[in-house]
Amino acid sequence: MAGKRWISLLRNVAVGAAALASTAGLAIPAAAGQPPSADGTRVVGGTRADPGEFPWMVRLSMGCGGALYTEQIVLTAAHCVSRTGNDTSITATLGVVDLHSSDAKEVRSSSVYRSPTYDTTGGDWALIKLAGPVRGIPTLPLATSGAGNTGTFTIAGWGAASEDGDQQRYLRKADVPFVDDKTCQAQGAGYGDLKPDAELCAGNVDDGGVDTCQGDSGGPLFRRDESGKWTQLGITSWGDGCARAHAPGVYTEVSTFASDIAAAAEKI
Ligand code: 4AZ
């Protein structure tokens, strides 16, 4: 518990700094370069995504990630938003890996739906309805069964490339292995509070080195299914720091909430 609260604090600092930087019109520092450094501290331990590689990736102005779920709805984390209701304060940036690109589509939010179970039984997901539909950008479908909750996943985001590091200008990506609930729960810090049906873990338990980090929250954990279609299996939620050994990333278990998300999308 204490561990998890500490992480939330870190996140809020990062989100606050990102929001401040964007309102002040300050540049978000660019990634220093390719390839990732040898010490593996660079999305932590990842590389830059290619333009168009993950077209449904969304950057949100409060300093979170998201994925385009329908042409007018972004799926993100409940902890990235404050409440359900009308909300025109969020700007979504879509269609680019470079947040400074003149090709970026910037669309305002019109309303938010925050998972009603997040504060009790878990379910760190939320929907952001955009002011209008975005045309020509593919959406990312959700896993509706738990069959894919195993193997290797891809993570992506504009969050810090090292713990407490700067938010990134260019989208970064990495692959992380699934960690089973029992192993994840045994990692100390806040991991004993893991909600096995609502959350799934991923990362290198023994060595760390590859992970999501502050500012990646709300973004997707995904892979191609058997037919080659990209599918979302998780939403970046929390962890004890970033890329530490014995501290895997924790993701909302999308298959558990896929029908709730679909129902909410109908009425938002
Ligand atoms: C965050 O604060 C955050 N290492 C996201 C992911 C992880 C930790 C923190 C997992 O957005």
Coordinates of N, CA, C and O in Angstrom, one line a residue, residues 154-241:
T154 N 3.8 -5.8 -26.1 CA 4.5 -4.5 -26.5 C 3.9 -3.4 -25.6 O 2.7 -3.4 -25.4
I155 N 4.7 -2.5 -25.2 CA 4.3 -1.3 -24.4 C 4.8 -0.1 -25.2 O 5.8 -0.2 -25.9
A156 N 4.1 1.0 -25.1 CA 4.6 2.2 -25.8 C 4.1 3.5 -25.1 O 3.1 3.4 -24.4
G157 N 4.8 4.5 -25.2 CA 4.4 5.8 -24.6 C 5.4 6.9 -24.7 O 6.6 6.6 -25.2
W158 N 5.0 8.1 -24.4 CA 5.8 9.3 -24.3 C 6.3 9.6 -22.9 O 6.8 10.7 -22.6
G159 N 6.2 8.6 -22.0 CA 6.6 8.8 -20.6 C 8.1 8.8 -20.5 O 8.9 8.6 -21.5
A160 N 8.5 8.9 -19.2 CA 9.9 9.0 -18.9 C 10.7 7.7 -19.4 O 10.2 6.6 -19.3
A161 N 11.9 8.0 -19.9 CA 12.8 6.9 -20.4 C 13.7 6.3 -19.3 O 14.5 5.4 -19.5
S162 N 13.6 6.9 -18.1 CA 14.2 6.4 -16.9 C 13.4 6.9 -15.7 O 12.8 7.9 -15.8
E163 N 13.5 6.2 -14.6 CA 12.8 6.7 -13.4 C 13.1 8.1 -13.1 O 14.3 8.5 -12.9
D164 N 12.0 8.9 -12.9 CA 12.2 10.4 -12.6 C 12.8 11.2 -13.8 O 13.1 12.3 -13.6
G165 N 12.9 10.5 -15.0 CA 13.4 11.2 -16.1 C 12.4 12.1 -16.8 O 11.2 12.2 -16.4
D166 N 12.8 12.7 -17.9 CA 11.9 13.7 -18.6 C 10.9 12.9 -19.5 O 11.2 11.8 -20.0
Q167 N 9.7 13.6 -19.7 CA 8.8 13.1 -20.7 C 9.4 13.2 -22.0 O 10.3 14.0 -22.3
Q168 N 9.0 12.3 -23.0 CA 9.6 12.2 -24.2 C 8.9 12.9 -25.4 O 7.6 12.9 -25.4
R169 N 9.6 13.5 -26.3 CA 9.0 14.1 -27.5 C 8.6 13.0 -28.5 O 7.6 13.1 -29.2
Y170 N 9.4 12.0 -28.6 CA 9.1 10.9 -29.6 C 8.6 9.6 -28.9 O 9.2 9.2 -27.9
L171 N 7.6 9.0 -29.5 CA 7.0 7.8 -28.9 C 8.1 6.7 -28.8 O 8.9 6.5 -29.8
R172 N 8.1 6.0 -27.7 CA 9.0 4.9 -27.5 C 8.3 3.6 -27.2 O 7.1 3.6 -26.8
K173 N 8.9 2.5 -27.5 CA 8.3 1.2 -27.4 C 9.3 0.2 -26.8 O 10.5 0.4 -26.9
A174 N 8.7 -0.9 -26.3 CA 9.6 -2.0 -25.8 C 8.7 -3.2 -25.6 O 7.4 -3.1 -25.7
D175 N 9.3 -4.4 -25.5 CA 8.6 -5.6 -25.3 C 8.9 -6.1 -23.9 O 10.0 -6.0 -23.4
V176 N 7.8 -6.6 -23.2 CA 7.9 -7.1 -21.9 C 7.2 -8.4 -21.7 O 6.1 -8.6 -22.3
P177 N 7.8 -9.4 -20.9 CA 7.1 -10.7 -20.7 C 6.0 -10.6 -19.7 O 6.1 -9.8 -18.7
F178 N 5.0 -11.4 -19.8 CA 3.9 -11.6 -18.8 C 4.5 -12.1 -17.5 O 5.5 -13.0 -17.5
V179 N 4.0 -11.7 -16.4 CA 4.4 -12.2 -15.1 C 3.1 -12.7 -14.4 O 2.1 -12.0 -14.3
D180 N 3.1 -13.9 -14.0 CA 1.8 -14.5 -13.4 C 1.5 -13.8 -12.1 O 2.4 -13.3 -11.4
D181 N 0.2 -13.9 -11.7 CA -0.3 -13.1 -10.5 C 0.5 -13.5 -9.2 O 0.8 -12.7 -8.4
K182 N 0.7 -14.8 -9.0 CA 1.4 -15.3 -7.8 C 2.8 -14.7 -7.7 O 3.2 -14.2 -6.6
T183 N 3.5 -14.8 -8.8 CA 4.9 -14.2 -8.8 C 4.8 -12.7 -8.5 O 5.6 -12.1 -7.7
C184 N 3.9 -12.0 -9.2 CA 3.7 -10.6 -9.0 C 3.4 -10.2 -7.6 O 4.0 -9.3 -7.0
Q185 N 2.5 -10.9 -7.0 CA 2.0 -10.6 -5.6 C 3.1 -10.8 -4.6 O 3.1 -10.3 -3.5
A186 N 4.1 -11.7 -5.0 CA 5.2 -12.0 -4.0 C 6.3 -11.0 -4.1 O 7.4 -11.1 -3.4
Q187 N 6.2 -9.9 -4.8 CA 7.3 -8.9 -5.0 C 7.5 -7.8 -4.0 O 8.2 -6.9 -4.2
G188 N 6.7 -7.9 -2.9 CA 6.8 -6.9 -1.8 C 6.2 -5.6 -2.3 O 5.3 -5.5 -3.1
A189 N 6.7 -4.5 -1.7 CA 6.1 -3.1 -1.9 C 4.6 -3.2 -2.0 O 4.0 -3.8 -1.1
G190 N 4.0 -2.6 -3.0 CA 2.5 -2.6 -3.0 C 2.0 -3.9 -3.7 O 0.8 -4.0 -3.8
Y191 N 2.8 -4.8 -4.2 CA 2.4 -5.9 -5.0 C 1.5 -6.9 -4.3 O 0.7 -7.6 -4.9
G192 N 1.6 -6.9 -3.0 CA 0.7 -7.8 -2.2 C -0.8 -7.4 -2.4 O -1.7 -8.2 -2.2
D193 N -1.0 -6.2 -2.8 CA -2.4 -5.7 -3.0 C -2.9 -5.9 -4.4 O -4.0 -5.4 -4.7
L194 N -2.1 -6.6 -5.2 CA -2.5 -6.8 -6.6 C -3.9 -7.4 -6.6 O -4.3 -8.3 -5.9
K195 N -4.8 -6.9 -7.6 CA -6.1 -7.5 -7.8 C -6.0 -8.4 -9.0 O -6.1 -8.0 -10.1
P196 N -5.9 -9.7 -8.7 CA -5.6 -10.7 -9.8 C -6.6 -10.7 -11.0 O -6.2 -10.9 -12.1
D197 N -7.9 -10.4 -10.7 CA -8.8 -10.4 -11.8 C -8.8 -9.1 -12.6 O -9.2 -9.0 -13.7
A198 N -8.4 -8.0 -11.9 CA -8.5 -6.7 -12.5 C -7.2 -6.2 -13.0 O -7.1 -5.2 -13.8
E199 N -6.1 -6.9 -12.7 CA -4.7 -6.4 -13.0 C -3.9 -7.5 -13.5 O -4.0 -8.7 -13.1
L200 N -3.0 -7.2 -14.5 CA -2.0 -8.2 -14.9 C -0.6 -7.5 -14.9 O -0.5 -6.3 -15.0
C201 N 0.4 -8.3 -14.7 CA 1.8 -7.8 -14.5 C 2.6 -8.2 -15.7 O 2.4 -9.2 -16.3
A202 N 3.6 -7.4 -16.0 CA 4.6 -7.6 -17.0 C 5.9 -7.0 -16.7 O 5.9 -5.9 -16.2
G203 N 7.0 -7.7 -17.1 CA 8.3 -7.1 -16.9 C 9.3 -8.2 -16.6 O 8.9 -9.4 -16.5
N204 N 10.6 -7.8 -16.5 CA 11.6 -8.8 -16.2 C 11.8 -8.8 -14.6 O 12.4 -7.9 -14.1
V205 N 11.2 -9.8 -14.0 CA 11.1 -9.8 -12.5 C 12.6 -9.8 -12.0 O 12.9 -9.0 -11.1
D206 N 13.4 -10.7 -12.4 CA 14.7 -10.8 -11.8 C 15.7 -9.6 -12.1 O 16.4 -9.2 -11.2
D207 N 15.6 -9.1 -13.3 CA 16.6 -8.1 -13.7 C 16.1 -6.7 -13.9 O 16.8 -5.7 -14.0
G208 N 14.7 -6.5 -14.1 CA 14.2 -5.2 -14.4 C 14.7 -4.8 -15.8 O 15.0 -5.6 -16.7
G209 N 14.9 -3.5 -16.0 CA 15.5 -2.9 -17.2 C 14.6 -2.5 -18.3 O 15.0 -1.6 -19.1
V210 N 13.4 -3.1 -18.3 CA 12.4 -2.7 -19.4 C 11.1 -2.5 -18.7 O 10.6 -3.4 -18.0
D211 N 10.4 -1.4 -19.0 CA 9.2 -1.1 -18.3 C 8.5 0.2 -18.8 O 9.2 1.0 -19.5
T212 N 7.2 0.3 -18.5 CA 6.6 1.6 -18.6 C 7.0 2.5 -17.4 O 7.6 2.0 -16.4
C213 N 6.8 3.8 -17.5 CA 7.3 4.7 -16.5 C 6.3 5.9 -16.4 O 5.3 6.0 -17.1
Q214 N 6.6 6.9 -15.5 CA 5.8 8.0 -15.3 C 5.4 8.7 -16.6 O 6.3 9.0 -17.4
G215 N 4.1 8.9 -16.9 CA 3.6 9.5 -18.1 C 3.2 8.5 -19.1 O 2.6 8.8 -20.2
D216 N 3.5 7.2 -18.9 CA 3.0 6.2 -19.8 C 1.6 5.7 -19.4 O 0.9 5.0 -20.2
S217 N 1.2 6.0 -18.2 CA -0.1 5.6 -17.6 C -1.2 5.9 -18.6 O -1.2 6.9 -19.3
G218 N -2.1 5.0 -18.7 CA -3.3 5.1 -19.6 C -3.0 4.6 -21.0 O -4.0 4.3 -21.7
G219 N -1.8 4.4 -21.3 CA -1.4 3.8 -22.7 C -1.6 2.3 -22.7 O -1.8 1.7 -21.7
P220 N -1.6 1.8 -23.9 CA -1.9 0.3 -24.0 C -0.7 -0.6 -23.8 O 0.4 -0.2 -24.1
L221 N -1.0 -1.8 -23.4 CA -0.2 -3.0 -23.5 C -0.8 -3.8 -24.6 O -2.0 -4.1 -24.5
F222 N -0.1 -4.3 -25.6 CA -0.8 -4.9 -26.8 C 0.1 -5.9 -27.5 O 1.3 -6.0 -27.2
R223 N -0.5 -6.6 -28.4 CA 0.3 -7.5 -29.3 C -0.6 -7.8 -30.5 O -1.8 -7.5 -30.5
R224 N 0.0 -8.5 -31.5 CA -0.8 -9.0 -32.6 C -1.5 -10.3 -32.2 O -0.8 -11.1 -31.5
D225 N -2.8 -10.5 -32.5 CA -3.4 -11.8 -32.2 C -3.0 -12.8 -33.3 O -2.2 -12.5 -34.2
E226 N -3.6 -14.0 -33.2 CA -3.3 -15.1 -34.2 C -3.5 -14.7 -35.6 O -2.8 -15.1 -36.5
S227 N -4.5 -13.7 -35.8 CA -4.8 -13.3 -37.2 C -3.9 -12.1 -37.6 O -4.1 -11.6 -38.7
G228 N -3.0 -11.7 -36.8 CA -2.2 -10.6 -37.1 C -2.7 -9.2 -36.8 O -2.1 -8.2 -37.1
K229 N -3.9 -9.2 -36.1 CA -4.5 -7.9 -35.8 C -4.0 -7.4 -34.4 O -4.0 -8.2 -33.4
W230 N -3.6 -6.1 -34.3 CA -3.2 -5.6 -33.0 C -4.4 -5.6 -32.1 O -5.5 -5.3 -32.4
T231 N -4.1 -6.0 -30.8 CA -5.1 -6.2 -29.8 C -4.6 -5.6 -28.5 O -3.5 -5.9 -28.1
Q232 N -5.5 -4.9 -27.8 CA -5.1 -4.3 -26.5 C -5.4 -5.3 -25.4 O -6.6 -5.7 -25.2
L233 N -4.4 -5.6 -24.5 CA -4.6 -6.5 -23.4 C -4.5 -5.8 -22.1 O -4.9 -6.4 -21.0
G234 N -3.9 -4.6 -22.0 CA -3.7 -4.0 -20.8 C -3.7 -2.5 -20.9 O -3.6 -1.9 -22.0
I235 N -3.8 -1.8 -19.8 CA -3.7 -0.3 -19.7 C -2.7 0.0 -18.6 O -2.8 -0.5 -17.5
T236 N -1.7 0.8 -19.0 CA -0.6 1.1 -18.0 C -1.2 1.7 -16.8 O -1.9 2.7 -16.9
S237 N -0.9 1.1 -15.6 CA -1.5 1.5 -14.4 C -0.6 2.0 -13.3 O -0.6 3.1 -12.8
W238 N 0.3 1.1 -12.8 CA 1.2 1.5 -11.7 C 2.4 0.5 -11.6 O 2.5 -0.5 -12.4
G239 N 3.3 0.8 -10.7 CA 4.4 -0.1 -10.4 C 5.3 0.6 -9.4 O 5.0 1.7 -9.0
D240 N 6.2 -0.1 -8.8 CA 7.1 0.4 -7.8 C 8.3 1.0 -8.6 O 9.2 0.3 -9.0
G241 N 8.3 2.3 -8.8 CA 9.3 2.9 -9.7 C 9.2 2.4 -11.1 O 8.1 2.0 -11.6

